[in-house]
PDB file of C-alpha atoms in Angstrom:
ATOM      1  CA  MET I 895       0.233   0.116   0.043  1.00 80.00           C
ATOM      2  CA  SER I 896       1.374   3.447  -0.883  1.00 89.00           C
ATOM      3  CA  PHE I 897       1.134   6.275   1.307  1.00 92.00           C
ATOM      4  CA  SER I 898      -1.546   8.374  -0.934  1.00 90.00           C
ATOM      5  CA  ASP I 899      -3.826   4.974  -0.877  1.00 93.00           C
ATOM      6  CA  SER I 900      -3.278   4.894   3.442  1.00 95.00           C
ATOM      7  CA  THR I 901      -5.591   5.881   6.415  1.00 96.00           C
ATOM      8  CA  HIS I 902      -2.773   7.698   7.218  1.00 96.00           C
ATOM      9  CA  ALA I 903      -2.974   9.863   4.640  1.00 94.00           C
ATOM     10  CA  ALA I 904      -6.757  10.010   4.408  1.00 95.00           C
ATOM     11  CA  SER I 905      -7.534  10.606   8.610  1.00 95.00           C
ATOM     12  CA  TRP I 906      -4.233  11.236  10.128  1.00 97.00           C
ATOM     13  CA  VAL I 907      -2.555  14.326   8.182  1.00 96.00           C
ATOM     14  CA  TYR I 908      -3.425  17.666  10.146  1.00 97.00           C
ATOM     15  CA  THR I 909      -2.894  21.756   9.717  1.00 96.00           C
ATOM     16  CA  ALA I 910      -1.470  23.131  12.641  1.00 94.00           C
ATOM     17  CA  GLU I 911      -4.557  25.419  13.288  1.00 96.00           C
ATOM     18  CA  LYS I 912      -6.749  22.067  13.562  1.00 97.00           C
ATOM     19  CA  LEU I 913      -4.192  20.353  15.937  1.00 96.00           C
ATOM     20  CA  GLN I 914      -4.513  23.862  17.888  1.00 95.00           C
ATOM     21  CA  GLN I 915      -8.377  23.610  17.502  1.00 96.00           C
ATOM     22  CA  LEU I 916      -8.202  19.676  18.686  1.00 96.00           C
ATOM     23  CA  ARG I 917      -6.100  19.934  21.268  1.00 95.00           C
ATOM     24  CA  GLN I 918      -8.133  22.973  22.635  1.00 94.00           C
ATOM     25  CA  ASP I 919     -11.766  20.815  22.404  1.00 93.00           C
ATOM     26  CA  CYS I 920     -10.173  18.111  24.640  1.00 92.00           C
ATOM     27  CA  HIS I 921      -9.080  20.246  26.941  1.00 89.00           C
ATOM     28  CA  ASN I 922     -12.191  22.239  27.267  1.00 89.00           C
ATOM     29  CA  GLN I 923     -14.128  18.828  27.634  1.00 89.00           C
ATOM     30  CA  SER I 924     -11.472  17.391  30.088  1.00 87.00           C
ATOM     31  CA  THR I 925     -11.686  20.527  32.134  1.00 85.00           C
ATOM     32  CA  LYS I 926     -15.440  20.042  32.766  1.00 82.00           C
ATOM     33  CA  SER I 927     -15.117  16.928  33.674  1.00 75.00           C
ATOM     34  CA  LEU I 928     -13.110  18.010  36.873  1.00 72.00           C
ATOM     35  CA  SER I 929     -14.215  18.684  40.212  1.00 64.00           C
ATOM     36  CA  SER I 930     -11.932  21.505  40.745  1.00 67.00           C
ATOM     37  CA  PRO I 931     -11.554  23.246  37.091  1.00 61.00           C
ATOM     38  CA  ASP I 932      -9.195  25.266  38.549  1.00 65.00           C
ATOM     39  CA  SER I 933      -6.549  22.897  39.314  1.00 68.00           C
ATOM     40  CA  SER I 934      -6.508  21.774  35.532  1.00 82.00           C
ATOM     41  CA  LEU I 935      -3.412  21.729  33.725  1.00 89.00           C
ATOM     42  CA  THR I 936      -3.085  23.987  30.914  1.00 90.00           C
ATOM     43  CA  LEU I 937      -2.508  23.606  27.331  1.00 91.00           C
ATOM     44  CA  ASP I 938       1.196  24.670  27.498  1.00 92.00           C
ATOM     45  CA  GLU I 939       1.824  22.134  30.486  1.00 93.00           C
ATOM     46  CA  GLN I 940      -0.220  19.244  28.910  1.00 94.00           C
ATOM     47  CA  TYR I 941       2.226  19.748  25.710  1.00 93.00           C
ATOM     48  CA  THR I 942       5.212  19.848  28.061  1.00 95.00           C
ATOM     49  CA  LEU I 943       4.028  16.855  29.924  1.00 95.00           C
ATOM     50  CA  ARG I 944       3.489  14.800  26.425  1.00 96.00           C
ATOM     51  CA  ARG I 945       6.907  15.912  24.646  1.00 95.00           C
ATOM     52  CA  TYR I 946       8.522  14.331  28.139  1.00 97.00           C
ATOM     53  CA  TYR I 947       6.663  11.182  27.600  1.00 97.00           C
ATOM     54  CA  GLU I 948       7.584  11.402  23.966  1.00 97.00           C
ATOM     55  CA  PHE I 949      11.431  11.778  24.476  1.00 96.00           C
ATOM     56  CA  LEU I 950      10.924   8.972  27.432  1.00 96.00           C
ATOM     57  CA  ILE I 951       9.318   6.745  24.160  1.00 97.00           C
ATOM     58  CA  GLN I 952      12.554   7.172  22.277  1.00 96.00           C
ATOM     59  CA  ASP I 953      14.715   6.515  25.445  1.00 95.00           C
ATOM     60  CA  VAL I 954      12.719   3.233  26.399  1.00 94.00           C
ATOM     61  CA  CYS I 955      12.594   1.512  22.500  1.00 94.00           C
ATOM     62  CA  SER I 956      16.557   2.749  22.568  1.00 93.00           C
ATOM     63  CA  ARG I 957      17.184   0.716  25.985  1.00 91.00           C
ATOM     64  CA  TYR I 958      15.212  -2.379  24.611  1.00 90.00           C
ATOM     65  CA  ASN I 959      17.226  -2.089  20.870  1.00 91.00           C
ATOM     66  CA  LEU I 960      13.989  -1.516  19.264  1.00 93.00           C
ATOM     67  CA  PRO I 961      13.877  -0.832  15.854  1.00 93.00           C
ATOM     68  CA  ASP I 962      13.468   2.870  14.492  1.00 93.00           C
ATOM     69  CA  LYS I 963       9.792   1.814  13.206  1.00 94.00           C
ATOM     70  CA  CYS I 964       8.663   0.590  16.438  1.00 95.00           C
ATOM     71  CA  GLN I 965       9.731   3.651  18.429  1.00 95.00           C
ATOM     72  CA  ALA I 966       8.476   6.365  15.756  1.00 96.00           C
ATOM     73  CA  THR I 967       4.935   4.677  15.547  1.00 97.00           C
ATOM     74  CA  ALA I 968       4.776   4.380  19.413  1.00 97.00           C
ATOM     75  CA  ILE I 969       5.361   7.976  19.303  1.00 98.00           C
ATOM     76  CA  VAL I 970       2.688   8.333  16.673  1.00 98.00           C
ATOM     77  CA  TYR I 971       0.101   6.544  18.378  1.00 98.00           C
ATOM     78  CA  PHE I 972       0.790   8.529  21.504  1.00 98.00           C
ATOM     79  CA  LYS I 973       0.671  11.756  19.799  1.00 98.00           C
ATOM     80  CA  ARG I 974      -2.754  10.610  18.183  1.00 98.00           C
ATOM     81  CA  PHE I 975      -4.211   9.349  21.225  1.00 98.00           C
ATOM     82  CA  TYR I 976      -3.968  12.732  22.950  1.00 97.00           C
ATOM     83  CA  LEU I 977      -5.821  14.553  19.623  1.00 96.00           C
ATOM     84  CA  PHE I 978      -8.451  13.199  21.404  1.00 95.00           C
ATOM     85  CA  PHE I 979      -8.084  12.983  25.262  1.00 94.00           C
ATOM     86  CA  SER I 980      -6.321  14.909  27.852  1.00 92.00           C
ATOM     87  CA  VAL I 981      -3.374  13.595  30.062  1.00 93.00           C
ATOM     88  CA  MET I 982      -5.610  14.676  32.763  1.00 90.00           C
ATOM     89  CA  ASP I 983      -7.753  12.154  31.789  1.00 90.00           C
ATOM     90  CA  TYR I 984      -5.318   9.162  30.975  1.00 93.00           C
ATOM     91  CA  GLU I 985      -2.245   8.727  32.672  1.00 92.00           C
ATOM     92  CA  PRO I 986       0.525   9.074  30.026  1.00 95.00           C
ATOM     93  CA  ARG I 987       2.948   7.090  32.008  1.00 94.00           C
ATOM     94  CA  ILE I 988       0.741   3.653  30.922  1.00 95.00           C
ATOM     95  CA  LEU I 989      -0.144   5.258  27.946  1.00 96.00           C
ATOM     96  CA  MET I 990       2.820   5.328  27.130  1.00 96.00           C
ATOM     97  CA  LEU I 991       3.665   2.103  27.385  1.00 96.00           C
ATOM     98  CA  THR I 992       0.124   0.605  25.928  1.00 96.00           C
ATOM     99  CA  ALA I 993       1.857   2.552  23.149  1.00 97.00           C
ATOM    100  CA  ILE I 994       5.052   0.774  22.638  1.00 97.00           C
ATOM    101  CA  TYR I 995       3.390  -2.589  23.115  1.00 95.00           C
ATOM    102  CA  LEU I 996       1.103  -2.098  20.804  1.00 96.00           C
ATOM    103  CA  ALA I 997       3.364  -0.684  18.304  1.00 96.00           C
ATOM    104  CA  CYS I 998       5.839  -3.796  18.721  1.00 95.00           C
ATOM    105  CA  LYS I 999       2.773  -5.948  17.729  1.00 94.00           C
ATOM    106  CA  VAL I1000       2.123  -3.604  14.788  1.00 95.00           C
ATOM    107  CA  GLU I1001       5.693  -3.837  13.315  1.00 95.00           C
ATOM    108  CA  GLU I1002       5.846  -7.490  14.314  1.00 92.00           C
ATOM    109  CA  CYS I1003       9.044  -6.717  16.852  1.00 90.00           C
ATOM    110  CA  HIS I1004       8.760  -9.437  20.296  1.00 88.00           C
ATOM    111  CA  LEU I1005       7.951  -7.960  23.207  1.00 87.00           C
ATOM    112  CA  ASP I1006       7.180  -9.874  26.470  1.00 90.00           C
ATOM    113  CA  VAL I1007       4.559  -7.707  28.118  1.00 91.00           C
ATOM    114  CA  ASP I1008       4.975  -9.304  31.488  1.00 91.00           C
ATOM    115  CA  GLU I1009       9.260  -9.212  31.322  1.00 89.00           C
ATOM    116  CA  PHE I1010       8.605  -5.401  29.447  1.00 89.00           C
ATOM    117  CA  CYS I1011       6.100  -4.454  32.695  1.00 89.00           C
ATOM    118  CA  LYS I1012       8.614  -5.666  35.241  1.00 88.00           C
ATOM    119  CA  ARG I1013      11.442  -3.518  34.162  1.00 87.00           C
ATOM    120  CA  MET I1014       9.524  -0.757  33.565  1.00 89.00           C
ATOM    121  CA  LYS I1015       8.562  -1.103  37.235  1.00 87.00           C
ATOM    122  CA  ILE I1016       4.707  -1.988  36.568  1.00 89.00           C
ATOM    123  CA  GLU I1017       3.286  -4.664  39.296  1.00 87.00           C
ATOM    124  CA  ASP I1018       0.578  -5.768  36.931  1.00 89.00           C
ATOM    125  CA  SER I1019       0.503  -5.782  33.149  1.00 91.00           C
ATOM    126  CA  GLN I1020      -2.843  -5.812  32.855  1.00 93.00           C
ATOM    127  CA  GLU I1021      -2.215  -1.778  33.489  1.00 91.00           C
ATOM    128  CA  VAL I1022      -1.174  -1.734  30.243  1.00 92.00           C
ATOM    129  CA  LEU I1023      -2.959  -4.564  28.518  1.00 94.00           C
ATOM    130  CA  SER I1024      -5.989  -3.161  29.557  1.00 94.00           C
ATOM    131  CA  GLN I1025      -5.411   0.200  27.869  1.00 95.00           C
ATOM    132  CA  GLU I1026      -4.978  -1.462  24.562  1.00 95.00           C
ATOM    133  CA  LEU I1027      -8.755  -1.323  23.025  1.00 96.00           C
ATOM    134  CA  THR I1028      -8.668   2.200  24.676  1.00 96.00           C
ATOM    135  CA  VAL I1029      -5.764   3.202  22.380  1.00 97.00           C
ATOM    136  CA  LEU I1030      -7.151   1.419  19.618  1.00 97.00           C
ATOM    137  CA  GLN I1031     -10.582   3.021  19.877  1.00 97.00           C
ATOM    138  CA  ALA I1032      -9.034   6.612  19.647  1.00 96.00           C
ATOM    139  CA  LEU I1033      -6.752   5.378  16.687  1.00 97.00           C
ATOM    140  CA  LYS I1034     -10.057   4.602  14.866  1.00 96.00           C
ATOM    141  CA  PHE I1035      -7.981   0.844  14.364  1.00 97.00           C
ATOM    142  CA  HIS I1036      -5.992   2.713  11.970  1.00 97.00           C
ATOM    143  CA  LEU I1037      -2.691   1.211  12.849  1.00 96.00           C
ATOM    144  CA  LYS I1038      -0.471   1.366   9.785  1.00 96.00           C
ATOM    145  CA  VAL I1039       1.425   4.568  10.220  1.00 97.00           C
ATOM    146  CA  PHE I1040       4.282   5.545   7.303  1.00 97.00           C
ATOM    147  CA  HIS I1041       7.424   6.866   8.739  1.00 96.00           C
ATOM    148  CA  ALA I1042      10.297   9.146   6.675  1.00 96.00           C
ATOM    149  CA  PHE I1043      12.577   6.871   7.065  1.00 96.00           C
ATOM    150  CA  ARG I1044      11.932   5.107   4.046  1.00 95.00           C
ATOM    151  CA  PRO I1045      11.656   7.490   1.799  1.00 95.00           C
ATOM    152  CA  LEU I1046      15.006   8.598   3.360  1.00 96.00           C
ATOM    153  CA  HIS I1047      16.697   5.328   2.477  1.00 96.00           C
ATOM    154  CA  GLY I1048      14.979   5.701  -1.443  1.00 96.00           C
ATOM    155  CA  PHE I1049      16.650   9.388  -1.678  1.00 95.00           C
ATOM    156  CA  ILE I1050      19.854   7.981  -0.546  1.00 96.00           C
ATOM    157  CA  LEU I1051      20.029   5.014  -2.754  1.00 96.00           C
ATOM    158  CA  ASP I1052      19.515   7.568  -5.413  1.00 95.00           C
ATOM    159  CA  LEU I1053      22.084   9.586  -4.834  1.00 94.00           C
ATOM    160  CA  ASP I1054      24.539   6.934  -4.681  1.00 93.00           C
ATOM    161  CA  SER I1055      23.109   5.922  -8.245  1.00 94.00           C
ATOM    162  CA  LYS I1056      24.013   9.725  -8.900  1.00 91.00           C
ATOM    163  CA  GLY I1057      27.871   9.820  -7.392  1.00 89.00           C
ATOM    164  CA  PHE I1058      27.319  11.670  -4.711  1.00 90.00           C
ATOM    165  CA  GLN I1059      30.096  10.995  -1.880  1.00 88.00           C
ATOM    166  CA  GLU I1060      29.722  10.182   2.271  1.00 89.00           C
ATOM    167  CA  THR I1061      26.103   9.188   1.612  1.00 92.00           C
ATOM    168  CA  GLN I1062      25.881   7.186   4.740  1.00 93.00           C
ATOM    169  CA  LYS I1063      27.217   9.941   6.617  1.00 93.00           C
ATOM    170  CA  ILE I1064      24.507  12.414   5.022  1.00 93.00           C
ATOM    171  CA  TRP I1065      22.133   9.081   5.810  1.00 95.00           C
ATOM    172  CA  ARG I1066      23.469   9.098   9.383  1.00 94.00           C
ATOM    173  CA  GLU I1067      22.564  12.926   9.828  1.00 94.00           C
ATOM    174  CA  ALA I1068      19.232  13.245   8.416  1.00 95.00           C
ATOM    175  CA  HIS I1069      17.832   9.845  10.187  1.00 95.00           C
ATOM    176  CA  GLU I1070      19.200  11.779  13.255  1.00 94.00           C
ATOM    177  CA  LYS I1071      17.249  15.077  12.465  1.00 95.00           C
ATOM    178  CA  ILE I1072      13.688  12.337  11.582  1.00 96.00           C
ATOM    179  CA  ARG I1073      14.681  11.327  15.435  1.00 94.00           C
ATOM    180  CA  THR I1074      14.489  14.534  16.278  1.00 94.00           C
ATOM    181  CA  MET I1075      11.148  15.689  14.032  1.00 96.00           C
ATOM    182  CA  LEU I1076       9.554  12.748  15.989  1.00 96.00           C
ATOM    183  CA  THR I1077       8.893  14.511  19.284  1.00 95.00           C
ATOM    184  CA  THR I1078       7.405  17.824  17.359  1.00 95.00           C
ATOM    185  CA  ASP I1079       4.039  18.268  15.054  1.00 96.00           C
ATOM    186  CA  ILE I1080       6.041  17.547  12.435  1.00 97.00           C
ATOM    187  CA  PRO I1081       4.690  13.915  11.819  1.00 97.00           C
ATOM    188  CA  LEU I1082       1.326  14.806  12.095  1.00 97.00           C
ATOM    189  CA  ILE I1083       1.242  17.815   9.806  1.00 97.00           C
ATOM    190  CA  TYR I1084       3.550  16.651   7.083  1.00 96.00           C
ATOM    191  CA  THR I1085       4.288  13.880   4.695  1.00 95.00           C
ATOM    192  CA  PRO I1086       7.017  11.291   4.995  1.00 96.00           C
ATOM    193  CA  SER I1087       8.279  12.186   1.904  1.00 95.00           C
ATOM    194  CA  VAL I1088       8.663  15.769   3.132  1.00 96.00           C
ATOM    195  CA  ILE I1089       9.748  15.390   6.221  1.00 97.00           C
ATOM    196  CA  ALA I1090      12.748  13.173   4.583  1.00 96.00           C
ATOM    197  CA  LEU I1091      13.494  15.904   2.115  1.00 95.00           C
ATOM    198  CA  ALA I1092      13.327  18.722   4.502  1.00 95.00           C
ATOM    199  CA  ALA I1093      15.832  16.230   7.448  1.00 95.00           C
ATOM    200  CA  LEU I1094      18.069  15.873   4.340  1.00 94.00           C
ATOM    201  CA  SER I1095      18.150  19.661   4.133  1.00 91.00           C
ATOM    202  CA  VAL I1096      19.225  20.495   7.329  1.00 90.00           C
ATOM    203  CA  SER I1097      22.046  17.663   7.705  1.00 87.00           C
ATOM    204  CA  GLU I1098      25.313  18.680   8.673  1.00 84.00           C
ATOM    205  CA  SER I1099      26.939  17.511   5.121  1.00 81.00           C
ATOM    206  CA  VAL I1100      24.323  19.659   3.085  1.00 81.00           C
ATOM    207  CA  ASP I1101      26.326  21.332  -0.059  1.00 86.00           C
ATOM    208  CA  ASN I1102      25.248  23.182  -3.147  1.00 89.00           C
ATOM    209  CA  SER I1103      25.078  19.768  -4.916  1.00 90.00           C
ATOM    210  CA  LEU I1104      22.886  18.152  -2.366  1.00 90.00           C
ATOM    211  CA  LYS I1105      21.101  21.187  -2.246  1.00 90.00           C
ATOM    212  CA  GLU I1106      20.454  21.254  -5.846  1.00 91.00           C
ATOM    213  CA  TYR I1107      19.256  17.507  -5.317  1.00 92.00           C
ATOM    214  CA  ILE I1108      16.258  18.682  -3.622  1.00 91.00           C
ATOM    215  CA  ALA I1109      15.397  21.709  -5.869  1.00 91.00           C
ATOM    216  CA  ASN I1110      15.333  18.628  -8.695  1.00 91.00           C
ATOM    217  CA  VAL I1111      13.311  16.604  -6.865  1.00 91.00           C
ATOM    218  CA  THR I1112      10.661  19.115  -5.695  1.00 89.00           C
ATOM    219  CA  ALA I1113      10.524  21.394  -9.143  1.00 86.00           C
ATOM    220  CA  SER I1114       7.388  20.213 -10.457  1.00 79.00           C
ATOM    221  CA  LEU I1115       5.860  20.423  -6.696  1.00 82.00           C
ATOM    222  CA  PRO I1116       6.421  24.200  -5.252  1.00 82.00           C
ATOM    223  CA  GLN I1117       3.876  23.073  -2.524  1.00 87.00           C
ATOM    224  CA  GLN I1118       6.133  20.589  -1.686  1.00 89.00           C
ATOM    225  CA  ARG I1119       9.402  23.060  -1.543  1.00 88.00           C
ATOM    226  CA  GLU I1120       7.038  25.562   0.404  1.00 92.00           C
ATOM    227  CA  MET I1121       6.426  22.311   2.893  1.00 94.00           C
ATOM    228  CA  ILE I1122      10.052  21.771   3.636  1.00 93.00           C
ATOM    229  CA  ASP I1123      10.490  25.378   4.141  1.00 92.00           C
ATOM    230  CA  GLN I1124       8.242  25.218   6.706  1.00 93.00           C
ATOM    231  CA  ILE I1125       9.513  22.407   8.249  1.00 94.00           C
ATOM    232  CA  VAL I1126      13.365  23.993   8.238  1.00 90.00           C
ATOM    233  CA  GLN I1127      12.286  27.046   9.747  1.00 89.00           C
ATOM    234  CA  SER I1128       9.591  25.212  12.192  1.00 88.00           C
ATOM    235  CA  ILE I1129      13.085  23.072  13.797  1.00 83.00           C
ATOM    236  CA  SER I1130      15.444  25.900  13.357  1.00 77.00           C
ATOM    237  CA  ALA I1131      13.554  28.521  15.461  1.00 64.00           C
TER     238      ALA I1131
END
C-alpha cells in the first residue's frame, strides 16, 4: 500500500490550526469533568508533559534495542491518542507503555509484555494491556503508520546512483534529524517524503550539490518545496 492510499494520508494529516483546535476542544471537555476546574493543567503544561513522555518513548525503545519503526510508530500512536484525550483523562506513563507494546505488535517486533512491565516497574501487566482497546478505538483501528525513514532510504539510494560522496554520513545525519522531528508536531502535519527531504536539507553535510538535488526533486511540486521550508523554519526556531 502506498502512502497516498493509506488511512494515514486520509485521516491523520492535519494543519497546525486544526491540531490547535483539537487540543483546545479536548482541554475544554476534560476541564468540564474535573471537580475543580481551576486545578486543570494548561495547554502549555500538557504539551510539555506529552513531549517529556515522547522523549521517554525514544529512551525506552533505545534501551530495548527496538528498531526505528517501532519507536516512531509508538510516538505517533501516543500523539494521535492525545489529540482526543487529555493527559488529565489518561495517565501518560501507562499510555506510553501501551503505545510501545501495540507498536511492537503492529511492526512485528517481539516484546514480552510481562518482562517489559517488570523492567518498567509496573507490578501488573494488565495495567498496560487493559488500555490497548482504548488506544485502538482512539486510533480508529488505523494502525499502519508511514514514517520518513523509508523515503530517506530511497533518496540515499538515488544519491548513491548519481555518484554523491559520503552518502552514509548524509543518511546518519538526516536520520537523526527525523528522530528529533518525531517529538514535534511535524509527523502530524507533513507527509513522510516531505519530512525526509527536510531532514536532508538540514543535515550537517548539506552542500550546493545536495541543495540542487532537493531542488530538482521538488521542481514540479512547489507546494512541497514550501512545506520543506516550513519544517526547516520550525526546527530552526
